[in-house]
GROMACS .gro file of C-alpha atoms in nm:
model
  434
    1MET     CA    1   0.015  -0.014   0.020
    2ALA     CA    2   0.089   0.329  -0.094
    3GLN     CA    3   0.222   0.593   0.193
    4THR     CA    4  -0.053   0.870   0.040
    5GLN     CA    5   0.073   1.271   0.016
    6MET     CA    6  -0.106   1.371   0.342
    7GLN     CA    7  -0.046   1.072   0.558
    8ALA     CA    8   0.379   1.152   0.486
    9ALA     CA    9   0.269   1.507   0.584
   10ARG     CA   10   0.143   1.425   0.944
   11ALA     CA   11   0.403   1.194   0.975
   12GLY     CA   12   0.607   1.475   0.931
   13GLN     CA   13   0.771   1.361   0.648
   14ILE     CA   14   0.883   1.609   0.318
   15THR     CA   15   0.826   1.394   0.037
   16GLU     CA   16   1.037   1.419  -0.329
   17ALA     CA   17   0.692   1.561  -0.438
   18MET     CA   18   0.709   1.786  -0.175
   19GLU     CA   19   1.016   1.928  -0.212
   20GLN     CA   20   0.930   1.900  -0.581
   21VAL     CA   21   0.628   2.177  -0.585
   22ALA     CA   22   0.776   2.392  -0.335
   23LYS     CA   23   1.086   2.502  -0.585
   24TYR     CA   24   0.857   2.490  -0.858
   25GLU     CA   25   0.587   2.752  -0.633
   26GLY     CA   26   0.942   2.899  -0.468
   27MET     CA   27   0.789   2.810  -0.076
   28ASP     CA   28   0.979   2.662   0.184
   29PRO     CA   29   0.921   2.223   0.225
   30GLU     CA   30   0.834   2.259   0.536
   31LYS     CA   31   0.531   2.537   0.498
   32LEU     CA   32   0.430   2.309   0.220
   33ARG     CA   33   0.417   1.993   0.462
   34ILE     CA   34   0.179   2.206   0.632
   35LEU     CA   35  -0.038   2.228   0.438
   36VAL     CA   36  -0.078   1.933   0.257
   37GLY     CA   37  -0.078   1.761   0.635
   38GLU     CA   38  -0.454   2.038   0.662
   39GLY     CA   39  -0.550   1.922   0.374
   40LYS     CA   40  -0.542   2.277   0.286
   41VAL     CA   41  -0.285   2.201  -0.039
   42ALA     CA   42  -0.366   1.845  -0.253
   43ILE     CA   43  -0.058   1.733  -0.464
   44PRO     CA   44  -0.200   1.464  -0.676
   45LYS     CA   45   0.074   1.207  -0.748
   46ASN     CA   46  -0.043   0.801  -0.800
   47PRO     CA   47   0.327   0.645  -0.798
   48ALA     CA   48   0.183   0.435  -1.094
   49HIS     CA   49   0.192   0.714  -1.304
   50LYS     CA   50   0.612   0.720  -1.337
   51ASN     CA   51   0.679   1.005  -1.567
   52LEU     CA   52   0.474   1.249  -1.333
   53GLU     CA   53   0.600   1.591  -1.325
   54PRO     CA   54   0.358   1.710  -0.984
   55ARG     CA   55   0.166   2.052  -0.892
   56GLY     CA   56   0.049   2.191  -0.647
   57VAL     CA   57  -0.309   2.231  -0.595
   58GLY     CA   58  -0.444   2.505  -0.252
   59GLU     CA   59  -0.351   2.754   0.004
   60GLY     CA   60  -0.046   2.999  -0.114
   61LEU     CA   61   0.015   2.818  -0.458
   62SER     CA   62  -0.030   2.955  -0.754
   63VAL     CA   63  -0.347   2.872  -0.922
   64LYS     CA   64  -0.367   2.578  -1.151
   65VAL     CA   65  -0.482   2.453  -1.519
   66ASN     CA   66  -0.656   2.222  -1.604
   67ALA     CA   67  -0.775   2.078  -1.972
   68ASN     CA   68  -0.972   1.771  -2.029
   69ILE     CA   69  -0.948   1.584  -2.350
   70GLY     CA   70  -1.103   1.233  -2.481
   71THR     CA   71  -1.287   1.111  -2.771
   72SER     CA   72  -1.655   1.058  -2.772
   73SER     CA   73  -1.921   0.827  -2.893
   74ASP     CA   74  -1.910   0.997  -3.211
   75ARG     CA   75  -1.595   1.069  -3.251
   76ALA     CA   76  -1.302   0.853  -3.087
   77ASP     CA   77  -0.923   0.880  -3.259
   78ALA     CA   78  -0.689   0.786  -3.023
   79ALA     CA   79  -0.408   0.965  -3.241
   80GLU     CA   80  -0.594   1.297  -3.209
   81GLU     CA   81  -0.575   1.240  -2.848
   82ILE     CA   82  -0.208   1.262  -2.869
   83ASP     CA   83  -0.282   1.601  -3.057
   84LYS     CA   84  -0.472   1.764  -2.819
   85LEU     CA   85  -0.307   1.654  -2.522
   86ASN     CA   86   0.027   1.764  -2.717
   87ALA     CA   87  -0.154   2.079  -2.743
   88ALA     CA   88  -0.292   2.087  -2.437
   89LEU     CA   89   0.119   2.089  -2.250
   90GLU     CA   90   0.171   2.338  -2.532
   91ALA     CA   91   0.013   2.605  -2.395
   92GLY     CA   92   0.092   2.581  -2.046
   93ALA     CA   93  -0.192   2.286  -1.894
   94ASP     CA   94  -0.082   2.197  -1.487
   95ALA     CA   95  -0.338   1.867  -1.485
   96VAL     CA   96  -0.498   1.709  -1.777
   97MET     CA   97  -0.838   1.526  -1.790
   98ASP     CA   98  -0.960   1.218  -2.004
   99LEU     CA   99  -1.271   1.261  -2.039
  100SER     CA  100  -1.364   0.971  -2.278
  101THR     CA  101  -1.688   0.740  -2.341
  102GLY     CA  102  -1.564   0.621  -2.672
  103GLY     CA  103  -1.327   0.373  -2.817
  104ASP     CA  104  -1.058   0.185  -2.684
  105LEU     CA  105  -1.093   0.401  -2.288
  106ARG     CA  106  -0.764   0.206  -2.103
  107ALA     CA  107  -0.575   0.239  -2.426
  108MET     CA  108  -0.673   0.545  -2.440
  109ARG     CA  109  -0.606   0.615  -2.107
  110GLN     CA  110  -0.252   0.453  -2.031
  111GLN     CA  111  -0.164   0.657  -2.410
  112VAL     CA  112  -0.219   0.987  -2.185
  113LEU     CA  113  -0.087   0.903  -1.922
  114ASP     CA  114   0.281   0.691  -2.070
  115ASN     CA  115   0.301   1.060  -2.255
  116CYS     CA  116   0.183   1.371  -1.992
  117PRO     CA  117   0.420   1.500  -1.747
  118VAL     CA  118   0.144   1.617  -1.512
  119PRO     CA  119  -0.115   1.497  -1.310
  120VAL     CA  120  -0.378   1.292  -1.488
  121GLY     CA  121  -0.764   1.336  -1.361
  122THR     CA  122  -1.080   1.107  -1.527
  123VAL     CA  123  -1.449   1.025  -1.431
  124PRO     CA  124  -1.503   0.696  -1.348
  125ILE     CA  125  -1.839   0.695  -1.400
  126TYR     CA  126  -1.794   0.688  -1.770
  127GLN     CA  127  -1.616   0.347  -1.804
  128ALA     CA  128  -1.849   0.184  -1.558
  129ALA     CA  129  -2.135   0.341  -1.820
  130VAL     CA  130  -1.961   0.279  -2.150
  131GLU     CA  131  -1.919  -0.094  -2.010
  132VAL     CA  132  -2.272  -0.199  -1.860
  133THR     CA  133  -2.411   0.023  -2.172
  134SER     CA  134  -2.188  -0.217  -2.438
  135GLN     CA  135  -2.354  -0.525  -2.281
  136ASP     CA  136  -2.695  -0.416  -2.429
  137ARG     CA  137  -2.855  -0.259  -2.016
  138GLY     CA  138  -2.847   0.021  -1.931
  139ILE     CA  139  -2.685   0.296  -1.687
  140VAL     CA  140  -2.913   0.258  -1.443
  141ASP     CA  141  -2.827  -0.148  -1.418
  142MET     CA  142  -2.489  -0.123  -1.344
  143THR     CA  143  -2.413  -0.282  -0.983
  144ALA     CA  144  -2.149  -0.109  -0.732
  145ASP     CA  145  -1.929  -0.389  -0.762
  146GLU     CA  146  -1.878  -0.322  -1.147
  147LEU     CA  147  -1.858   0.091  -1.115
  148PHE     CA  148  -1.573   0.000  -0.806
  149GLY     CA  149  -1.430  -0.256  -1.037
  150VAL     CA  150  -1.336   0.078  -1.254
  151ILE     CA  151  -1.187   0.317  -0.972
  152GLU     CA  152  -0.993   0.064  -0.899
  153ASP     CA  153  -0.863  -0.008  -1.209
  154GLN     CA  154  -0.791   0.328  -1.314
  155ALA     CA  155  -0.686   0.356  -0.962
  156LYS     CA  156  -0.339   0.111  -0.994
  157GLN     CA  157  -0.356   0.171  -1.390
  158GLY     CA  158  -0.230   0.565  -1.242
  159VAL     CA  159  -0.459   0.807  -1.223
  160ASP     CA  160  -0.360   1.034  -1.062
  161PHE     CA  161  -0.760   1.242  -0.911
  162ILE     CA  162  -1.095   1.104  -1.038
  163THR     CA  163  -1.418   1.284  -1.017
  164VAL     CA  164  -1.676   1.084  -0.833
  165HIS     CA  165  -2.079   1.249  -0.744
  166CYS     CA  166  -2.060   1.150  -0.382
  167GLY     CA  167  -2.292   1.401  -0.359
  168VAL     CA  168  -2.510   1.342  -0.476
  169ASN     CA  169  -2.751   1.203  -0.287
  170MET     CA  170  -3.139   1.115  -0.220
  171ALA     CA  171  -3.165   1.375  -0.014
  172VAL     CA  172  -3.006   1.596  -0.274
  173LEU     CA  173  -3.265   1.509  -0.595
  174ASP     CA  174  -3.516   1.536  -0.288
  175ARG     CA  175  -3.416   1.919  -0.276
  176LEU     CA  176  -3.355   1.955  -0.610
  177ARG     CA  177  -3.722   1.836  -0.716
  178GLY     CA  178  -3.870   2.100  -0.505
  179GLU     CA  179  -3.597   2.361  -0.672
  180GLY     CA  180  -3.780   2.395  -0.982
  181ARG     CA  181  -3.455   2.475  -1.214
  182ILE     CA  182  -3.481   2.523  -1.528
  183MET     CA  183  -3.211   2.294  -1.630
  184ASP     CA  184  -3.195   2.078  -1.327
  185ILE     CA  185  -2.818   1.885  -1.357
  186VAL     CA  186  -2.596   1.908  -1.688
  187SER     CA  187  -2.277   1.685  -1.485
  188ARG     CA  188  -2.274   1.367  -1.748
  189GLY     CA  189  -2.161   1.210  -1.445
  190GLY     CA  190  -2.420   1.326  -1.187
  191SER     CA  191  -2.735   1.259  -1.471
  192PHE     CA  192  -2.624   0.912  -1.457
  193MET     CA  193  -2.642   0.867  -1.081
  194ALA     CA  194  -2.939   1.064  -1.096
  195CYS     CA  195  -3.102   0.825  -1.324
  196TRP     CA  196  -2.937   0.555  -1.154
  197ILE     CA  197  -3.090   0.648  -0.751
  198LEU     CA  198  -3.436   0.686  -0.947
  199ALA     CA  199  -3.464   0.385  -1.107
  200ASN     CA  200  -3.328   0.161  -0.887
  201GLU     CA  201  -3.487   0.433  -0.601
  202LYS     CA  202  -3.123   0.240  -0.330
  203GLU     CA  203  -2.926   0.567  -0.268
  204ASN     CA  204  -2.581   0.633  -0.413
  205PRO     CA  205  -2.384   0.392  -0.405
  206LEU     CA  206  -1.988   0.678  -0.377
  207TYR     CA  207  -2.212   0.766  -0.089
  208GLU     CA  208  -2.349   0.431   0.107
  209HIS     CA  209  -2.062   0.302   0.056
  210TYR     CA  210  -1.793   0.561   0.057
  211ASP     CA  211  -1.554   0.434   0.269
  212ARG     CA  212  -1.470   0.130   0.029
  213LEU     CA  213  -1.381   0.431  -0.220
  214LEU     CA  214  -1.192   0.588   0.029
  215GLU     CA  215  -0.986   0.301   0.075
  216ILE     CA  216  -0.911   0.230  -0.294
  217CYS     CA  217  -0.796   0.599  -0.267
  218ARG     CA  218  -0.581   0.525   0.030
  219ALA     CA  219  -0.408   0.277  -0.165
  220HIS     CA  220  -0.268   0.434  -0.429
  221ASP     CA  221  -0.295   0.786  -0.311
  222VAL     CA  222  -0.559   0.902  -0.602
  223THR     CA  223  -0.700   1.248  -0.453
  224LEU     CA  224  -1.071   1.280  -0.477
  225SER     CA  225  -1.223   1.559  -0.681
  226LEU     CA  226  -1.548   1.562  -0.508
  227GLY     CA  227  -1.790   1.639  -0.807
  228ASP     CA  228  -2.009   1.939  -0.867
  229GLY     CA  229  -2.328   1.684  -0.961
  230LEU     CA  230  -2.525   2.041  -0.884
  231ARG     CA  231  -2.326   2.291  -1.055
  232PRO     CA  232  -2.530   2.524  -1.230
  233GLY     CA  233  -2.615   2.527  -1.593
  234CYS     CA  234  -2.721   2.785  -1.680
  235LEU     CA  235  -2.732   3.139  -1.485
  236ALA     CA  236  -3.081   3.110  -1.360
  237ASP     CA  237  -2.973   2.783  -1.182
  238ALA     CA  238  -2.663   2.973  -0.959
  239THR     CA  239  -2.630   2.946  -0.594
  240ASP     CA  240  -2.973   2.752  -0.580
  241ARG     CA  241  -3.073   2.509  -0.241
  242ALA     CA  242  -3.013   2.191  -0.412
  243GLN     CA  243  -2.625   2.324  -0.500
  244ILE     CA  244  -2.594   2.431  -0.106
  245THR     CA  245  -2.714   2.096  -0.027
  246GLU     CA  246  -2.497   1.911  -0.267
  247LEU     CA  247  -2.142   2.134  -0.075
  248ILE     CA  248  -2.291   2.057   0.293
  249THR     CA  249  -2.276   1.745   0.186
  250LEU     CA  250  -1.943   1.742   0.003
  251GLY     CA  251  -1.806   1.911   0.347
  252GLU     CA  252  -1.918   1.652   0.574
  253LEU     CA  253  -1.709   1.456   0.290
  254THR     CA  254  -1.444   1.605   0.299
  255GLN     CA  255  -1.356   1.539   0.665
  256ARG     CA  256  -1.447   1.168   0.637
  257ALA     CA  257  -1.129   1.213   0.334
  258TRP     CA  258  -0.875   1.368   0.514
  259ASP     CA  259  -0.959   1.085   0.843
  260ALA     CA  260  -0.798   0.845   0.581
  261ASP     CA  261  -0.539   1.063   0.489
  262VAL     CA  262  -0.702   1.107   0.196
  263GLN     CA  263  -0.705   1.387  -0.070
  264VAL     CA  264  -0.904   1.583  -0.153
  265MET     CA  265  -1.014   1.873  -0.375
  266ILE     CA  266  -1.350   2.011  -0.398
  267GLU     CA  267  -1.517   2.076  -0.781
  268GLY     CA  268  -1.752   2.377  -0.802
  269PRO     CA  269  -2.006   2.613  -1.043
  270GLY     CA  270  -2.019   2.613  -1.339
  271HIS     CA  271  -2.233   2.882  -1.478
  272VAL     CA  272  -2.248   3.173  -1.232
  273PRO     CA  273  -2.312   3.564  -1.270
  274LEU     CA  274  -2.066   3.782  -1.159
  275ASN     CA  275  -2.171   3.914  -0.896
  276GLN     CA  276  -2.186   3.570  -0.704
  277ILE     CA  277  -1.899   3.426  -0.718
  278GLN     CA  278  -1.720   3.588  -0.496
  279THR     CA  279  -2.037   3.416  -0.235
  280ASN     CA  280  -1.946   3.093  -0.351
  281ILE     CA  281  -1.587   3.078  -0.414
  282GLN     CA  282  -1.598   3.233  -0.005
  283LEU     CA  283  -1.956   2.930   0.056
  284GLN     CA  284  -1.746   2.688  -0.055
  285LYS     CA  285  -1.385   2.758   0.179
  286ARG     CA  286  -1.619   2.775   0.479
  287LEU     CA  287  -1.821   2.406   0.425
  288CYS     CA  288  -1.531   2.235   0.300
  289HIS     CA  289  -1.274   2.402   0.553
  290ASN     CA  290  -1.041   2.530   0.379
  291ALA     CA  291  -0.984   2.248   0.074
  292PRO     CA  292  -0.863   2.354  -0.232
  293PHE     CA  293  -1.114   2.428  -0.479
  294TYR     CA  294  -1.163   2.356  -0.807
  295VAL     CA  295  -1.416   2.558  -1.064
  296LEU     CA  296  -1.494   2.493  -1.488
  297GLY     CA  297  -1.432   2.856  -1.586
  298PRO     CA  298  -1.713   2.970  -1.379
  299LEU     CA  299  -1.898   3.073  -1.663
  300VAL     CA  300  -2.055   3.436  -1.648
  301THR     CA  301  -2.270   3.384  -1.935
  302ASP     CA  302  -2.478   3.142  -2.137
  303ILE     CA  303  -2.553   3.372  -2.457
  304ALA     CA  304  -2.145   3.285  -2.596
  305ALA     CA  305  -2.139   3.018  -2.758
  306GLY     CA  306  -1.835   2.989  -2.991
  307HIS     CA  307  -1.683   3.192  -2.774
  308ASP     CA  308  -1.776   3.036  -2.403
  309HIS     CA  309  -1.360   3.018  -2.333
  310VAL     CA  310  -1.384   3.374  -2.293
  311ALA     CA  311  -1.678   3.380  -2.073
  312CYS     CA  312  -1.467   3.114  -1.873
  313ALA     CA  313  -1.207   3.289  -1.868
  314ILE     CA  314  -1.379   3.655  -1.709
  315GLY     CA  315  -1.527   3.463  -1.450
  316GLY     CA  316  -1.227   3.234  -1.383
  317ALA     CA  317  -1.008   3.528  -1.296
  318LEU     CA  318  -1.277   3.646  -1.028
  319ALA     CA  319  -1.287   3.318  -0.923
  320GLY     CA  320  -0.889   3.256  -0.869
  321ALA     CA  321  -0.844   3.631  -0.736
  322ALA     CA  322  -1.158   3.490  -0.441
  323GLY     CA  323  -0.984   3.191  -0.347
  324ALA     CA  324  -1.041   2.936  -0.639
  325ASP     CA  325  -0.743   2.725  -0.708
  326PHE     CA  326  -0.768   2.551  -1.029
  327LEU     CA  327  -0.894   2.633  -1.263
  328CYS     CA  328  -1.081   2.376  -1.553
  329TYR     CA  329  -1.042   2.518  -1.926
  330VAL     CA  330  -1.318   2.543  -2.145
  331THR     CA  331  -1.239   2.543  -2.523
  332PRO     CA  332  -1.475   2.778  -2.800
  333THR     CA  333  -1.659   2.426  -2.873
  334GLU     CA  334  -1.806   2.446  -2.527
  335HIS     CA  335  -2.217   2.334  -2.514
  336LEU     CA  336  -2.151   2.327  -2.969
  337ALA     CA  337  -1.899   1.997  -3.029
  338LEU     CA  338  -1.581   1.819  -2.922
  339PRO     CA  339  -1.293   2.017  -2.971
  340GLY     CA  340  -0.988   1.963  -3.157
  341PRO     CA  341  -0.632   2.035  -3.073
  342GLU     CA  342  -0.683   2.383  -3.133
  343ASP     CA  343  -0.941   2.488  -2.960
  344VAL     CA  344  -0.767   2.294  -2.684
  345TYR     CA  345  -0.489   2.502  -2.666
  346ARG     CA  346  -0.700   2.823  -2.749
  347GLY     CA  347  -0.891   2.706  -2.405
  348VAL     CA  348  -0.570   2.629  -2.208
  349VAL     CA  349  -0.442   2.969  -2.320
  350VAL     CA  350  -0.699   3.176  -2.164
  351THR     CA  351  -0.741   3.034  -1.880
  352ARG     CA  352  -0.366   3.106  -1.820
  353VAL     CA  353  -0.443   3.492  -1.867
  354ALA     CA  354  -0.719   3.431  -1.599
  355ALA     CA  355  -0.515   3.243  -1.388
  356HIS     CA  356  -0.254   3.491  -1.439
  357ALA     CA  357  -0.463   3.800  -1.400
  358ALA     CA  358  -0.576   3.649  -1.009
  359ASP     CA  359  -0.239   3.560  -0.926
  360ILE     CA  360  -0.120   3.928  -0.947
  361ALA     CA  361  -0.488   3.987  -0.786
  362LYS     CA  362  -0.362   3.800  -0.489
  363GLY     CA  363  -0.052   3.927  -0.499
  364ARG     CA  364   0.190   3.652  -0.585
  365GLU     CA  365   0.508   3.808  -0.570
  366GLN     CA  366   0.684   3.548  -0.941
  367SER     CA  367   0.334   3.678  -1.145
  368ILE     CA  368   0.404   4.099  -1.081
  369ALA     CA  369   0.736   3.987  -1.158
  370LYS     CA  370   0.624   3.822  -1.463
  371ASP     CA  371   0.446   4.141  -1.592
  372ASN     CA  372   0.711   4.397  -1.417
  373ALA     CA  373   0.948   4.220  -1.704
  374MET     CA  374   0.738   4.179  -1.975
  375ALA     CA  375   0.740   4.648  -1.940
  376LYS     CA  376   1.073   4.665  -1.920
  377ALA     CA  377   1.167   4.479  -2.246
  378ARG     CA  378   0.819   4.689  -2.385
  379ALA     CA  379   1.037   5.031  -2.279
  380ASP     CA  380   1.332   4.923  -2.381
  381MET     CA  381   1.132   4.765  -2.761
  382ASP     CA  382   1.347   4.472  -2.648
  383TRP     CA  383   1.087   4.227  -2.928
  384GLU     CA  384   1.258   3.888  -2.873
  385THR     CA  385   1.252   3.951  -2.411
  386MET     CA  386   0.920   4.029  -2.515
  387LEU     CA  387   0.795   3.738  -2.720
  388ASN     CA  388   0.934   3.490  -2.465
  389LEU     CA  389   0.776   3.595  -2.166
  390CYS     CA  390   0.401   3.514  -2.357
  391LEU     CA  391   0.182   3.327  -2.228
  392ASP     CA  392   0.079   3.269  -2.542
  393PRO     CA  393   0.448   3.350  -2.738
  394ARG     CA  394   0.376   3.113  -3.008
  395THR     CA  395   0.067   3.307  -3.111
  396ALA     CA  396   0.263   3.669  -3.021
  397ARG     CA  397   0.509   3.557  -3.304
  398LYS     CA  398   0.280   3.475  -3.502
  399ILE     CA  399   0.125   3.835  -3.563
  400ARG     CA  400   0.477   3.975  -3.591
  401GLU     CA  401   0.555   3.798  -3.823
  402ASN     CA  402   0.268   3.778  -3.980
  403SER     CA  403   0.281   4.193  -4.007
  404LEU     CA  404   0.644   4.318  -4.004
  405PRO     CA  405   0.688   4.709  -3.992
  406ALA     CA  406   0.910   4.893  -4.222
  407GLU     CA  407   1.128   5.002  -3.890
  408GLU     CA  408   1.159   4.731  -3.674
  409GLU     CA  409   1.127   4.848  -3.353
  410VAL     CA  410   0.809   5.005  -3.359
  411CYS     CA  411   0.493   4.757  -3.451
  412THR     CA  412   0.239   4.823  -3.753
  413MET     CA  413  -0.033   4.921  -3.472
  414CYS     CA  414   0.162   5.299  -3.409
  415GLY     CA  415   0.438   5.276  -3.683
  416ARG     CA  416   0.655   5.576  -3.694
  417PHE     CA  417   0.412   5.746  -3.415
  418CYS     CA  418   0.521   5.463  -3.134
  419ALA     CA  419   0.397   5.632  -2.867
  420VAL     CA  420   0.708   5.445  -2.650
  421ARG     CA  421   1.062   5.553  -2.860
  422LEU     CA  422   0.868   5.898  -2.888
  423MET     CA  423   0.899   5.898  -2.449
  424ARG     CA  424   1.214   5.695  -2.443
  425ASP     CA  425   1.368   5.934  -2.722
  426TYR     CA  426   1.272   6.275  -2.607
  427PHE     CA  427   1.223   6.181  -2.232
  428HIS     CA  428   1.484   5.901  -2.173
  429PRO     CA  429   1.746   6.050  -2.451
  430GLU     CA  430   2.049   5.844  -2.293
  431ARG     CA  431   1.810   5.477  -2.390
  432LYS     CA  432   1.793   5.610  -2.784
  433LYS     CA  433   1.931   5.296  -3.025
  434GLY     CA  434   2.242   5.394  -3.215
   0.00000   0.00000   0.00000
């Protein structure tokens, strides 16, 4: 049985993963160890994921970005998934989730693990649903043993964190029924679990047999990402009784996981108006004992289809500044289609912009230093340094190369009337070149 990062931290041990994360974050390893032991930081690191460069998520660390990839029943191309993985990594993703529901799921997941140096997450109920329906049975015919069998297999394979919808239980569904939502449940895994409960008139096995789940996660040091099955799918449903009831349940399950030395992240909304984002973060942190918070977006409008990655970045920046620790990206194809490699790249980049903006708002010195370095490079009209400092050098270089100015120092926006150069030449003539 593997020793979990939380177990080691509570025993006073600074693991190799903690050393690596502390170095990456510019943090004292002992301070990080304390935060891991308290559950305020999670380091998703399954020992079976051999090529992993660990990342930490939580209090005092930079805001991280996750990229979802994966096949569907309509589109299952293993080669394209590797292209999407590479696009996510090139764009700077801190974690990747394989959400495949088409093709050979285990083989697909193995190729992601073999080629991914950052933490890999999954939603095990997707595979369980695919396997059951391939036997001409319905999702509601899935047994608890089948679901837990998939979870254990994925843990053994090397998955670092799993989304499990333990909070979708009978009590929450009763609250949902009386809420009168427009969109009801938009979480795919949440809908699977809700339909199973309603059809079988039994309690959610992930909730009823939560200790069995904890045993698997503790044995393989898999971090639990407690899923937000009741996340709002439209602004009108945000921050309602059903969502908060589930969040209260997740807070209780967080404490039970920590008692078993299992690391936890809490997933959050979803579609949320700008004026409710800070409240959502404060509620999660209070109800879930300051566990790391992993948000999808939040998307701040329902009508940005084709540009939902922008709506996501707006909400993500505000959420990160308010205390969210982990942003799940959205691509331009959200609500429309399965994303391709370029969609993945664009989704990661715009979400990294949001994460970086949040880090600056929180006073993170390393992030502020990067912006100051860019400001100096612009003042010096040092184009090579400017391009290297960009969050997305590939796109920045392409734009400049496609619109070269007559004079190398400037750009085609202002040309010879460049304000920066004029001020340099007349206000700081000592900096004038040539």
